[in-house]
Every structure is written in C-alpha cells, then in structure tokens.
Coordinates of C-alpha atoms in Angstrom, one line a residue:
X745 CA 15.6 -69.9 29.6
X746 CA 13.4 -67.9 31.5
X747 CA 12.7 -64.1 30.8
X748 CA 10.5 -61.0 32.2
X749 CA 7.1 -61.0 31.2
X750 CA 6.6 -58.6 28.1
X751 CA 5.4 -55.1 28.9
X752 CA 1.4 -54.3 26.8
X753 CA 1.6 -51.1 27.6
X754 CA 2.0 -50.2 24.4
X755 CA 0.2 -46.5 23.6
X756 CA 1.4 -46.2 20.1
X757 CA -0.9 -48.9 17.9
X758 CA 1.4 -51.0 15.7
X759 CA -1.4 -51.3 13.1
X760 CA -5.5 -52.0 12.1
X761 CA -7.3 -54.7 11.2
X762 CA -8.6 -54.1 7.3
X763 CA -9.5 -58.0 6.5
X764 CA -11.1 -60.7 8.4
X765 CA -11.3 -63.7 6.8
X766 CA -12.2 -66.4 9.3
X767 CA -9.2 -66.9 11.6
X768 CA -6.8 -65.2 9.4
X769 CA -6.7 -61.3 9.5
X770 CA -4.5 -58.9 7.6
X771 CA -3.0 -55.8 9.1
X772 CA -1.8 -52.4 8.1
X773 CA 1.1 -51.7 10.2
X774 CA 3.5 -48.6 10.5
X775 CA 6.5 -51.3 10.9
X776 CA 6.2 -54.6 10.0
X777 CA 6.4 -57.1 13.2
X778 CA 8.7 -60.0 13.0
X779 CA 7.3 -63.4 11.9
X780 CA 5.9 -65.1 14.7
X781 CA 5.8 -62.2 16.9
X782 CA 2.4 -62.0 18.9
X783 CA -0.1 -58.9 18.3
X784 CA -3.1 -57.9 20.6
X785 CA -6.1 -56.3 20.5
X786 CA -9.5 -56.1 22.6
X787 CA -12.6 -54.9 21.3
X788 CA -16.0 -55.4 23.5
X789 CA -14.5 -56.3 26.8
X790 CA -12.3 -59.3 24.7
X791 CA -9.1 -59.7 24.5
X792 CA -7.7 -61.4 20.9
X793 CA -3.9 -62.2 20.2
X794 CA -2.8 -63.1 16.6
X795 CA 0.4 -64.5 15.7
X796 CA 2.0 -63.1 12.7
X797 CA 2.6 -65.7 9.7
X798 CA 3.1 -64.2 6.6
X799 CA 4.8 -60.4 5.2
X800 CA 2.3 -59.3 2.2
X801 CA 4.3 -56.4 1.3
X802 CA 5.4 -53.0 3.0
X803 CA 3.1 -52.6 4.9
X804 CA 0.6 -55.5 5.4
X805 CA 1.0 -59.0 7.2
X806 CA -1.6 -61.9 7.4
X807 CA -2.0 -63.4 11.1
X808 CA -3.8 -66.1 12.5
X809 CA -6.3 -65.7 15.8
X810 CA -5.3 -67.4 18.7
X811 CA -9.3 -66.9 19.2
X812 CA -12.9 -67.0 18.0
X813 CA -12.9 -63.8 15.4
X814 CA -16.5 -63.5 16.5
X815 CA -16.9 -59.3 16.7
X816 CA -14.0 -58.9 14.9
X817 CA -14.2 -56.2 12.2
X818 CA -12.1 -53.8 10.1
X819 CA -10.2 -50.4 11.4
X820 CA -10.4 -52.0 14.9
X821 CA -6.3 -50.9 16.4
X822 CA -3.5 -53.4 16.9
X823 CA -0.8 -53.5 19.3
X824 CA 2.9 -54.8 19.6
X825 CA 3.0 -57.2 22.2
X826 CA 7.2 -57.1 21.5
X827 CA 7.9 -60.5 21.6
X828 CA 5.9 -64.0 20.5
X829 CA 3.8 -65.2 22.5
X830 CA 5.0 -66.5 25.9
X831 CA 3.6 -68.3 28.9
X832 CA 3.5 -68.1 32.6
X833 CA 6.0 -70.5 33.9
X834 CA 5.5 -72.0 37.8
X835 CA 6.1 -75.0 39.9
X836 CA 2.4 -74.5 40.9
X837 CA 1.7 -75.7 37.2
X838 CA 1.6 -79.5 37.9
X839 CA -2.1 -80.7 38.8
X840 CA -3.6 -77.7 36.9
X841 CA -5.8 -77.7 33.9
X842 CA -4.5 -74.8 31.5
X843 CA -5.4 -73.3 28.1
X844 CA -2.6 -72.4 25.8
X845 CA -2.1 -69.1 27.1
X846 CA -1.6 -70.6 30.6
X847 CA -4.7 -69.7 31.9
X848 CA -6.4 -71.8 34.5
X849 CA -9.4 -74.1 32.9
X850 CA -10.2 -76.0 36.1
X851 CA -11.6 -72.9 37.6
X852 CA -8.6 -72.4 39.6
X853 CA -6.5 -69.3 40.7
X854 CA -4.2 -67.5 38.0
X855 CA -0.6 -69.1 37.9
X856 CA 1.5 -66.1 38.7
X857 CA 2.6 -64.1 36.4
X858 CA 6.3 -63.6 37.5
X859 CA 8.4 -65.6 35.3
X860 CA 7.9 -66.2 31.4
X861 CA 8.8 -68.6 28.5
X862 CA 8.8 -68.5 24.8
X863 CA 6.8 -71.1 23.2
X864 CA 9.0 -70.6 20.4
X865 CA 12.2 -70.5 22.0
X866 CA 15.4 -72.7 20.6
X867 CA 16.8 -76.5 21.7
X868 CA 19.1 -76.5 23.7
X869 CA 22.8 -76.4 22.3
X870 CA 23.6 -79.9 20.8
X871 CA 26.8 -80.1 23.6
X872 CA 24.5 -79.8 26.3
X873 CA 21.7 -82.6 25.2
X874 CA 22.1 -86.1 25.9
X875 CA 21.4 -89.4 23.9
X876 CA 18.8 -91.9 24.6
X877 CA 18.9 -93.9 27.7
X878 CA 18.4 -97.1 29.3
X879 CA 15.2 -98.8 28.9
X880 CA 12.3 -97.2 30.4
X881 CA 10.2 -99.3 32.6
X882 CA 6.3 -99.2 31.9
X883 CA 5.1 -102.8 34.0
X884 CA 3.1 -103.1 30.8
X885 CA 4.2 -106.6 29.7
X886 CA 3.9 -106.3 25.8
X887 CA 5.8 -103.0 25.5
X888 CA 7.9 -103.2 27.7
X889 CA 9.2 -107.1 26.0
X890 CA 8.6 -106.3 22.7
X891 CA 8.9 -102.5 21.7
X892 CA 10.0 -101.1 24.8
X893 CA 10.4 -97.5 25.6
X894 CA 13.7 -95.3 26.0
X895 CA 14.4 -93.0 28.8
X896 CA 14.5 -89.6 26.5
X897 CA 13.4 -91.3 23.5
X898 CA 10.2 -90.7 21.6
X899 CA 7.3 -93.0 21.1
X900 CA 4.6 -93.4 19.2
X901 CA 0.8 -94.9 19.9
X902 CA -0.6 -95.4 16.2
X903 CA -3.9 -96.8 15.6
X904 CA -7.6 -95.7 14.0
X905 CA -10.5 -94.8 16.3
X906 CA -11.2 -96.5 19.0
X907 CA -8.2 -99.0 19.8
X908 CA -7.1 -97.8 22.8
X909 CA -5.0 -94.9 22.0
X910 CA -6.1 -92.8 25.1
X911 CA -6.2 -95.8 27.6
X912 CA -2.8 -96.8 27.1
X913 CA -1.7 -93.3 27.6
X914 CA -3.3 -92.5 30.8
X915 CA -1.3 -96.0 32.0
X916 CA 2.0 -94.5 30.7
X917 CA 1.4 -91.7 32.8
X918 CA 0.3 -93.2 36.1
X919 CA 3.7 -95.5 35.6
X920 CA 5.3 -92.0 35.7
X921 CA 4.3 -91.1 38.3
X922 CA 4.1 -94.4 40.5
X923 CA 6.8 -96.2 39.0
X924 CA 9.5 -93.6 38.2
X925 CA 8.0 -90.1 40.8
X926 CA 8.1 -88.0 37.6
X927 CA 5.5 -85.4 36.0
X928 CA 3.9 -85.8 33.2
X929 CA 2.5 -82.7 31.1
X930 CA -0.3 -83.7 28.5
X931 CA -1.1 -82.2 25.5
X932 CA -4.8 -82.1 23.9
X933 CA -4.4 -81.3 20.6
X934 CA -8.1 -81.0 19.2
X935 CA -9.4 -82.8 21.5
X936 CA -13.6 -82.9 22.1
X937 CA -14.6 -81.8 24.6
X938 CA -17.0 -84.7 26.4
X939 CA -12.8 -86.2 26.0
X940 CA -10.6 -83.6 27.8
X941 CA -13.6 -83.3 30.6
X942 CA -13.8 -87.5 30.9
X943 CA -9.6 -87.6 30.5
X944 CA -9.8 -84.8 33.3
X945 CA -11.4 -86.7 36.2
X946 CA -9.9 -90.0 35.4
X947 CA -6.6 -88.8 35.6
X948 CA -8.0 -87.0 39.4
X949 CA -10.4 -90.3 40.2
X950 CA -6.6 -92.4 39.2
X951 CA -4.4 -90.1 41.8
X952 CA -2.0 -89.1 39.6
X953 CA -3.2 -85.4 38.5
X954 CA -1.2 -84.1 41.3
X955 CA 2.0 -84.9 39.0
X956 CA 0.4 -83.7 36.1
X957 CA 0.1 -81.0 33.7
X958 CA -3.0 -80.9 31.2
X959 CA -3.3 -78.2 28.2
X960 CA -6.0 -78.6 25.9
X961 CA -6.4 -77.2 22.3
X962 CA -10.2 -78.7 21.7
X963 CA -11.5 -79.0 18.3
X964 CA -14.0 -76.1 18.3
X965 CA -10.6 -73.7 18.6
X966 CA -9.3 -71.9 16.0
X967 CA -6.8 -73.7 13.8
X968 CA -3.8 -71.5 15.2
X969 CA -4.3 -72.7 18.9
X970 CA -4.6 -76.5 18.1
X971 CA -1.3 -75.4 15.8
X972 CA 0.3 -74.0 19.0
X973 CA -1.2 -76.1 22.1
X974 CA 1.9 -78.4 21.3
X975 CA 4.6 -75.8 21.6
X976 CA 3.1 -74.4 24.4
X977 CA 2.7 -77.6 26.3
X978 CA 6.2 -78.4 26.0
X979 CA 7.4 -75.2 26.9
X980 CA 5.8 -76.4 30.4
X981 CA 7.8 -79.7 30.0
X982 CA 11.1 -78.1 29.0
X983 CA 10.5 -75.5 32.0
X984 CA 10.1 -79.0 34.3
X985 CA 13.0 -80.0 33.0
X986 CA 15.6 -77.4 33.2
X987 CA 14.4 -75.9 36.3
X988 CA 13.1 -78.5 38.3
X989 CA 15.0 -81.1 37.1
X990 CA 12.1 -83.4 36.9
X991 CA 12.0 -86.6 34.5
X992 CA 8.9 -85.3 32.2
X993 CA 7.1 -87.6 30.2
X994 CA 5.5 -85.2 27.5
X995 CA 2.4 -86.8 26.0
X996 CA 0.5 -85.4 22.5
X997 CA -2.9 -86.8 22.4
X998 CA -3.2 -86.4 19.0
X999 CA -0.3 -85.0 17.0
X1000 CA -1.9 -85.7 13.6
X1001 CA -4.7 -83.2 14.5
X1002 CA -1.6 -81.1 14.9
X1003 CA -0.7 -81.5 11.5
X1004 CA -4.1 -80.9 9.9
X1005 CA -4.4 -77.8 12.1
X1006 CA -1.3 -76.7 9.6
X1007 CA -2.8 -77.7 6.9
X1008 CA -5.3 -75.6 7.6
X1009 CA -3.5 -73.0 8.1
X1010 CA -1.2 -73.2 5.0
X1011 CA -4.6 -73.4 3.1
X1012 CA -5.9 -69.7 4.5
X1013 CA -2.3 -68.2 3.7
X1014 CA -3.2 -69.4 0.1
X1015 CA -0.1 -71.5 -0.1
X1016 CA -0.5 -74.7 -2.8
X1017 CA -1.2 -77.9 -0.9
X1018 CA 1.0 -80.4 -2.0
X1019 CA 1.1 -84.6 -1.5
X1020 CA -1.9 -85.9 -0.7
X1021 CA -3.6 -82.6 0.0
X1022 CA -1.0 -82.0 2.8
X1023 CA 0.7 -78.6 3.7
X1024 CA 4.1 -77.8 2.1
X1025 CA 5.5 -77.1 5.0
X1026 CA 4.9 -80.3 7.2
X1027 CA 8.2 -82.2 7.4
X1028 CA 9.6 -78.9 8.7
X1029 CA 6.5 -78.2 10.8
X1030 CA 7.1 -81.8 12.3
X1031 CA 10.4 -81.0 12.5
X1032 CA 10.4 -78.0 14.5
X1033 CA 8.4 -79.5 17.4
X1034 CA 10.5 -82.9 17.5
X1035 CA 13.5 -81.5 17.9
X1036 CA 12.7 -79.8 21.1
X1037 CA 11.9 -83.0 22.4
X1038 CA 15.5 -83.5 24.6
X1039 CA 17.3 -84.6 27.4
X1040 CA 20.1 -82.4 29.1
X1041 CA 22.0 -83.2 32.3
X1042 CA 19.2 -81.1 34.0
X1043 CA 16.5 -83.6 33.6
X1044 CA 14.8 -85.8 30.9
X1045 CA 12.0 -85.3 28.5
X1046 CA 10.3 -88.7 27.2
X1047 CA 7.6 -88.3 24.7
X1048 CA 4.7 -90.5 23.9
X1049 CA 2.5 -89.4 20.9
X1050 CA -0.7 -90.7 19.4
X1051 CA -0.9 -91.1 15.8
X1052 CA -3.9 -91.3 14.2
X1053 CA -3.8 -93.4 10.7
X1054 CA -5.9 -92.5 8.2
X1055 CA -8.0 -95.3 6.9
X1056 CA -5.3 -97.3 8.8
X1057 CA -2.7 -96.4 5.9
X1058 CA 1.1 -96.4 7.4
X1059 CA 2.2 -94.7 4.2
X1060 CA 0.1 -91.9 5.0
X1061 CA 2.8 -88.6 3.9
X1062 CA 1.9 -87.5 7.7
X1063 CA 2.2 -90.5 9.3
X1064 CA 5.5 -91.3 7.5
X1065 CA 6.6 -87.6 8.4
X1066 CA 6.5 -88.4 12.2
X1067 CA 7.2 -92.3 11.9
X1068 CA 11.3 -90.9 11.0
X1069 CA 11.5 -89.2 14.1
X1070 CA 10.3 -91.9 16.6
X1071 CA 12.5 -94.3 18.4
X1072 CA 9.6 -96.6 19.1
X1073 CA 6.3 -97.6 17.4
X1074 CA 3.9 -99.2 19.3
X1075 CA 1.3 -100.1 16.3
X1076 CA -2.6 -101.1 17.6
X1077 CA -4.8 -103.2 15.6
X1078 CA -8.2 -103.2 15.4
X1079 CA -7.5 -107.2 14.8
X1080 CA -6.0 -107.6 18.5
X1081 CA -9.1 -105.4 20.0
X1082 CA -11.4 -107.9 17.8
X1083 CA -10.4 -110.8 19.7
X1084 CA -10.3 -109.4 22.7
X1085 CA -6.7 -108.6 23.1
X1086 CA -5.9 -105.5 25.6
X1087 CA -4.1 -103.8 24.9
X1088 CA -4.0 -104.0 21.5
X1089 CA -0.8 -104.0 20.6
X1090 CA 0.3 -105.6 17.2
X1091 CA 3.3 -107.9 18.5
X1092 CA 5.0 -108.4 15.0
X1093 CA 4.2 -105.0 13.6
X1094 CA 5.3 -102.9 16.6
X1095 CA 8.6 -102.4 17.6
X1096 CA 11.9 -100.5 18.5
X1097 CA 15.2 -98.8 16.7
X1098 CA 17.0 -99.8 19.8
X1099 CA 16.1 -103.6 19.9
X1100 CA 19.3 -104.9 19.9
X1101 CA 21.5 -106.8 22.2
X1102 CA 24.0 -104.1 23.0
X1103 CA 20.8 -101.6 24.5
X1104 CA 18.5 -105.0 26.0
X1105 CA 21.3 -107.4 26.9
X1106 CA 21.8 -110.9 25.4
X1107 CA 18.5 -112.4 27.4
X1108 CA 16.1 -109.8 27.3
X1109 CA 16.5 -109.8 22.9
X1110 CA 16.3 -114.0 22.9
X1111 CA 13.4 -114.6 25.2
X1112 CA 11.8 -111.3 22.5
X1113 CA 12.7 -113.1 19.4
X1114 CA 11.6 -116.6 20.6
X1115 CA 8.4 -114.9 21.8
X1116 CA 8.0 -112.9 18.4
X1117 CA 8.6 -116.4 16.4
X1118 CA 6.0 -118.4 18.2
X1119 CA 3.6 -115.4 17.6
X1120 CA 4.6 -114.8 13.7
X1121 CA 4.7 -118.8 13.3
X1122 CA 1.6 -118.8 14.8
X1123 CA 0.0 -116.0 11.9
X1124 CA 1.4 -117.8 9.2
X1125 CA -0.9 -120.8 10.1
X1126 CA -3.9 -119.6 11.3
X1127 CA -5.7 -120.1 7.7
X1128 CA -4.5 -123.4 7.6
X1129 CA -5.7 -124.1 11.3
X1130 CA -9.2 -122.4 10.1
X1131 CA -10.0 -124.9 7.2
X1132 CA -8.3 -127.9 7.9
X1133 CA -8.2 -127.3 12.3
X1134 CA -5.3 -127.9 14.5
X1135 CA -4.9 -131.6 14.4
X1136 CA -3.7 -131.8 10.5
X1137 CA -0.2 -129.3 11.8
X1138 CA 2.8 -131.3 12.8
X1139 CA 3.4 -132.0 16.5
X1140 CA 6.1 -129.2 16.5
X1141 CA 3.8 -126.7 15.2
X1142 CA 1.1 -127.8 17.1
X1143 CA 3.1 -127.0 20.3
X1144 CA 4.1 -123.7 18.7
X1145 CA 0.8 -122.9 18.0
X1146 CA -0.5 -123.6 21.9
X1147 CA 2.1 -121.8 23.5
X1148 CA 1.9 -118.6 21.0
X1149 CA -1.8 -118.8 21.9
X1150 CA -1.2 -118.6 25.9
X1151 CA 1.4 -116.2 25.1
X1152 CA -0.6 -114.1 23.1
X1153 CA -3.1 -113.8 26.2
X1154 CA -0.7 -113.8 28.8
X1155 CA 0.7 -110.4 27.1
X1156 CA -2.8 -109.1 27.8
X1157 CA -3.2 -107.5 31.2
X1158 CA -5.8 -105.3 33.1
X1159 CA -4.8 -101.3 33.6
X1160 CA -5.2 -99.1 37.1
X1161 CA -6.5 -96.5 35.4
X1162 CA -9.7 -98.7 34.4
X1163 CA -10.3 -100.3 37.8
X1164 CA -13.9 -98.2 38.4
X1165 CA -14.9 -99.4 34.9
X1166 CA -13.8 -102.7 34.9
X1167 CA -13.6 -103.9 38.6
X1168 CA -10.5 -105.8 37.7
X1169 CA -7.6 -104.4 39.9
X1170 CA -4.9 -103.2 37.5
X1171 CA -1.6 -104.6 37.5
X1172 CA 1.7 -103.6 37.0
X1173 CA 4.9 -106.6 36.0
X1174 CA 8.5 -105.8 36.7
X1175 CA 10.4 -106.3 33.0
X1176 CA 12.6 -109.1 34.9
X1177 CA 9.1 -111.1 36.0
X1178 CA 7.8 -110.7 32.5
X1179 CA 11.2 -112.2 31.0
X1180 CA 11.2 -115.0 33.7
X1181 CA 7.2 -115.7 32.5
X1182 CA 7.9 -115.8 28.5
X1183 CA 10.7 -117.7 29.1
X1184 CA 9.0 -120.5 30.6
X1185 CA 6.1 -120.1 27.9
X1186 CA 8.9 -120.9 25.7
X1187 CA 10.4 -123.8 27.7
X1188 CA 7.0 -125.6 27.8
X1189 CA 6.9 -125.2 31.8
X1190 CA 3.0 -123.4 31.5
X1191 CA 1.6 -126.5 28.5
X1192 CA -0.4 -127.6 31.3
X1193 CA -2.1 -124.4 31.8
X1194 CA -5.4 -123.3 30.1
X1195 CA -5.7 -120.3 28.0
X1196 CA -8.0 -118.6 30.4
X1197 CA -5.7 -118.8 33.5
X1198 CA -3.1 -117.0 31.2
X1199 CA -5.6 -114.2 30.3
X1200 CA -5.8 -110.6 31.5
X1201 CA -3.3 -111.6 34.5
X1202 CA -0.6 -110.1 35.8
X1203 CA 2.7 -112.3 36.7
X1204 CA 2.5 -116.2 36.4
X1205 CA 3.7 -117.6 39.6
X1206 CA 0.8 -117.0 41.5
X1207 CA -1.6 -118.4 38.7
X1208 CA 0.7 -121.4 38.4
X1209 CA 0.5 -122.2 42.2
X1210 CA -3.1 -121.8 41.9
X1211 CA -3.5 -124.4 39.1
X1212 CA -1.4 -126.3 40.8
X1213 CA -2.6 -126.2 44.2

C-alpha cells in the first residue's frame, strides 16, 4: 500500500550517539523509538540512517548503520525519522540500477520522490493471495522437464562456487521478459563488486535491462544493508505487482549471504549463536522475507533464489531453513559442470513439490520418469562400465545406457545471454518440443544419432533431418 513520504523535519532531536561499536551504535533517547523504526543523523556533509534493533533499558536502544560508521563519534544528535525506513516507489524504476535506499547507482536522475513504501510492511491478507499456478515456461529443457517452475511459486538455484548459479539466472530473466513480457527486479545481496558491474552490462549488452530492476547490497556494506537489500528489493516487486499489475519474477542472488549478514548482526547485539554458529533468529528471519513472496489477483510474484551450500552440505541448518519454503530445487553439481554438462543441473537430485500428474498432466510426468530412469539406471552402472566397459552390460542395459547418454547431452543447451562469449546463438525449446524430443530418445527413434549431434542443441528435428539428409 502506498503512503506519503515521511516528513525529517524534525527540530527536536530524538537522542545522541554515546557508543560506536563498528556498525552497531547505542543511543540515549528522550522516548524510546519503536523497533525497526529508522533514525537519521548527518555529521560532515553525510547523511547516516540506523535502524533500531534492540531496547537496552529506559532510555537506550542498540541500532545498526545502514552505512560506513566512518566519522561517526559520541554526542553527535539523532533524529526521528517517524516511521521505518521506506523507499521511493515509481514506474520509472524498471531499467534502473538502485541502492537500497532507492537511490540511482547508474548515475541516473533521482526516482521521484512522490510516493513511498515500507520495506517492512505486511503480506497481503491470506483471502486476497492466490495459490501456485500452472507451470511456468523457461525454454530451458532440463528445468523445465524435470523440476520445472510454478507461476507464483519459489525456486531455488543451489550449488558451490562457480557452477553456474549466476548464468542460469540472467537466462530466467531474459525468458521473463521475452517469453512471458514481465519485469524482473534483482536482488544483490553481497554481491562483489567486479559481479554487480559485469551482471550490469550483460543484462544491458542481453536487451532485457529495460524490464528490469537491479538493487545491490555489495559485500563491502555494512551488515544491516546486505540484511535489508532483500526487503527493499521486493518492496519494488510487490509495488510492480499491486500497482502495475505486472508478472514479477523477484530474483536473490545470493540469499545465504542474506543469512550470514544476520548472523552477523545477532552476534553485535551479543545474542548466543546457536546450531552450527548460526543466529537464533534465522528460521524466523527466513521466514519473514518468504512469506511476502505472493500472488494476488493484482499480479504475480515468482521468485528464484540462489543458494550457496557450504562445502556442498544440503543439511546445512541455513540451507535446510530455506530448502522448507521452496516449491522447486534446482540442485547444480560440480560433477555435471566436470563433464561438461551446461547447465549443470543434477537430473536425479533436483526436482519439484508439484511433480505430479494432477499439476503436469499424464504425459508430461511419464516421458519425466522414463527420462529420470534411463539417467538414474545409467548412474548405477557407470562403475561397472568404468572397470569392466560397456560390452560386459546386457543388451537392455546397454541400450539404456546409450540413450541416457544422448539424453544426458541433449538436456544441455547454449543460453542468449552468453552469445558474445560463446558465439553459439542461444536457444530457447517450447516444453511441448522438448516432450516430443525425450520421448523419441526413449522410443529408440534418435539410436542412430551420435552423442555430439545431440550436444548443446536446441530442438531435434532439425538435427535429425541433418543426419539424415
């Protein structure tokens, strides 16, 4: 719900600053502010706005900086901004690179400061949220088969360093926009910043920027904005939702630096870390941002959000925390990217809450189990193919075996948003062509095909005409 911006004229100071200790201050006030309510001060031609966390006692509070506390020093006035902190909401926002206070980091004009949101504001009422949809087209052939994604559902990208976490998120959001005309609004969290500049200009170079929103949180930021940069992001996608009726794909690039900015935080309020080293507070931190993640009969939110795994652990206390609130895990191994296997989606580890007849239809979950057999038969004998090779299976597995291979590569494909790099044209495949294809894998109609004429291609009748021509 939109509001007025909140007034700073404030002449009466709320309080002063009598401890700094690194991006947590403490406060003498005259009235104690609210939790979460937003204070200001300015001090050497800069501006600093902490959010209240904690109540000491009668008269103090503990806040975090939303900034550098570089200057910062004791007796220096605070002032009652009256209300947490809120953003400037526009329709100018999409193609614009913002900071978490919605100011322009592209080197752009101001947004205008007319109409404002609360980055903490509530969900909507439960009567006027919908369910998850139909299936949400990506033309990425191995999610959209095998763990595909829900209109207003949430997803999530988990993987170590450097398996493609990033790359298969810029192609989510140029399917948006190309397949589906809808926004997407992007959230940094902790990004570097060589990342968010490189992300920037191959988002613009890919020519979907105009649809998008980007809000960075980078990692030299203080703990409460990289805490924060999520909220405020999807205040943006709620406000593209409600009043533009847009379909928004929110995307959190990556939510487990989210949860270590918390734990950094819990650890300056001197609370007692608890599993693992972890905050107290994080299934209810989690909590509090995935439930604003909604459709109404407005428009539709879809969220996709990287996971980072530590030391590639699933049973990671943070990963498990945002693993319950996912419709859709779309798992990367470092195994796929090793053979050369793009994306790197792990076929039999990745999957869907909603794969099921009644959501896919009867064909769509047959030619997916079929295909998921051949791959997991496939698994189970690769050690025996390794020491004793491929003509000591039976003839049934050996056919198995050939088709999971091709079918293995023909999941692979080559992405538009990687064109300049790799000077492969990127592809996008209808679901219905990609059933058509894997169901002919399965019926033995491509054995006469090589594995290489199934690799990084995009639909199979043109390759088989070519082979066949």
């Amino acid at each position: 719900m939109e509001e007025q911006p909140v007034s700073m004229n404030n002449d009466n100071a709320t309080g002063v600053i009598t401890e700094v200790h690194g991006p947590v201050v403490i406060i003498r006030c005259q009235q104690l502010p609210p939790l979460h309510q937003a204070l200001r001060t300015s001090f050497d031609h800069e501006n600093y706005i902490f959010e209240v966390h904690q109540h000491l006692d009668q008269n103090h509070v503990r806040a975090i900086t939303l900034h550098t506390t570089a200057g910062l020093r004791r007796d220096i006035r605070v002032y009652d901004t009256g209300a947490p902190l809120h953003v400037p909401v526009s329709p100018d926002c999409l193609g614009r690179l913002l900071n978490i206070f919605g100011e322009p980091l592209d080197g752009g004009e101001r947004l205008p400061l007319k109409t404002f949101r609360n980055i903490h504001s509530r969900p909507p009422p439960l009567k006027e949220t919908l369910g998850v949809g139909a299936v949400l087209e990506t033309g990425i052939k191995v999610i959209d088969l095998l763990c595909p994604f829900v209109r207003g559902g949430k997803t999530g990208l988990f993987g170590g360093a450097g398996v493609g976490k990033t790359v298969l998120i810029m192609e989510f959001m140029n399917a948006i926009a190309v397949l589906h005309k809808g926004v997407s609004v992007f959230a940094g969290v902790g990004e570097r910043i060589r990342e968010a500049h490189e992300l920037w200009h191959e988002m613009k170079k890919a020519g979907v920027m105009d649809q998008t929103l980007m809000m960075f949180g980078q990692m030299d930021e203080s703990p409460g904005v990289r805490f924060r940069v999520g909220l405020s992001a999807l205040t943006y996608a709620e406000y593209l939702r409600d009043s533009l009726q847009k379909e928004v794909l929110f995307v959190m690039d990556n939510i487990f630096r989210f949860v270590q900015a918390g734990s950094e935080i819990s650890s300056l309020l001197g609370r007692m870390p608890a599993t693992v080293g972890y905050q107290p507070t994080l299934i209810t931190e989690v909590a509090e941002m995935q439930d604003r993640i909604l459709s109404t009969h407005d428009g539709t939110i879809t969220s996709v959000q990287a996971v980072y795994v530590p030391a590639d652990d699933m049973s990671d206390p943070a990963v498990s925390a945002i693993l319950g609130h996912l419709d859709t895990s779309v798992i990367l191994s470092r195994a796929q990217a090793g053979k050369g296997i793009y994306p790197a989606v792990d076929p039999l580890h990745s999957g869907s809450k909603l794969m099921d007849r009644q959501t896919l239809g009867d064909r769509h979950y047959h030619i997916a189990e079929g295909v998921r057999e051949h791959l997991a038969r496939y698994r189970e004998l690769e050690d025996i193919i390794a020491m004793l090779g491929i003509e000591e299976l039976s003839e049934n597995d050996r056919r198995i075996v050939i088709r999971a291979r091709k079918l293995q590569r023909y999941l692979t494909q080559p992405f538009h948003v990687l064109a300049t790099h790799t000077g492969m044209e990127g592809v996008s495949v209808p679901l219905k062509q990609t059933l058509n294809d894997c169901e002919a894998f399965l019926l033995g109609q491509y054995d006469t095909l090589t594995e290489g004429q199934c690799y990084m291609r995009g639909a199979m009748d043109n390759v088989a005409t070519t082979a066949t021509s």
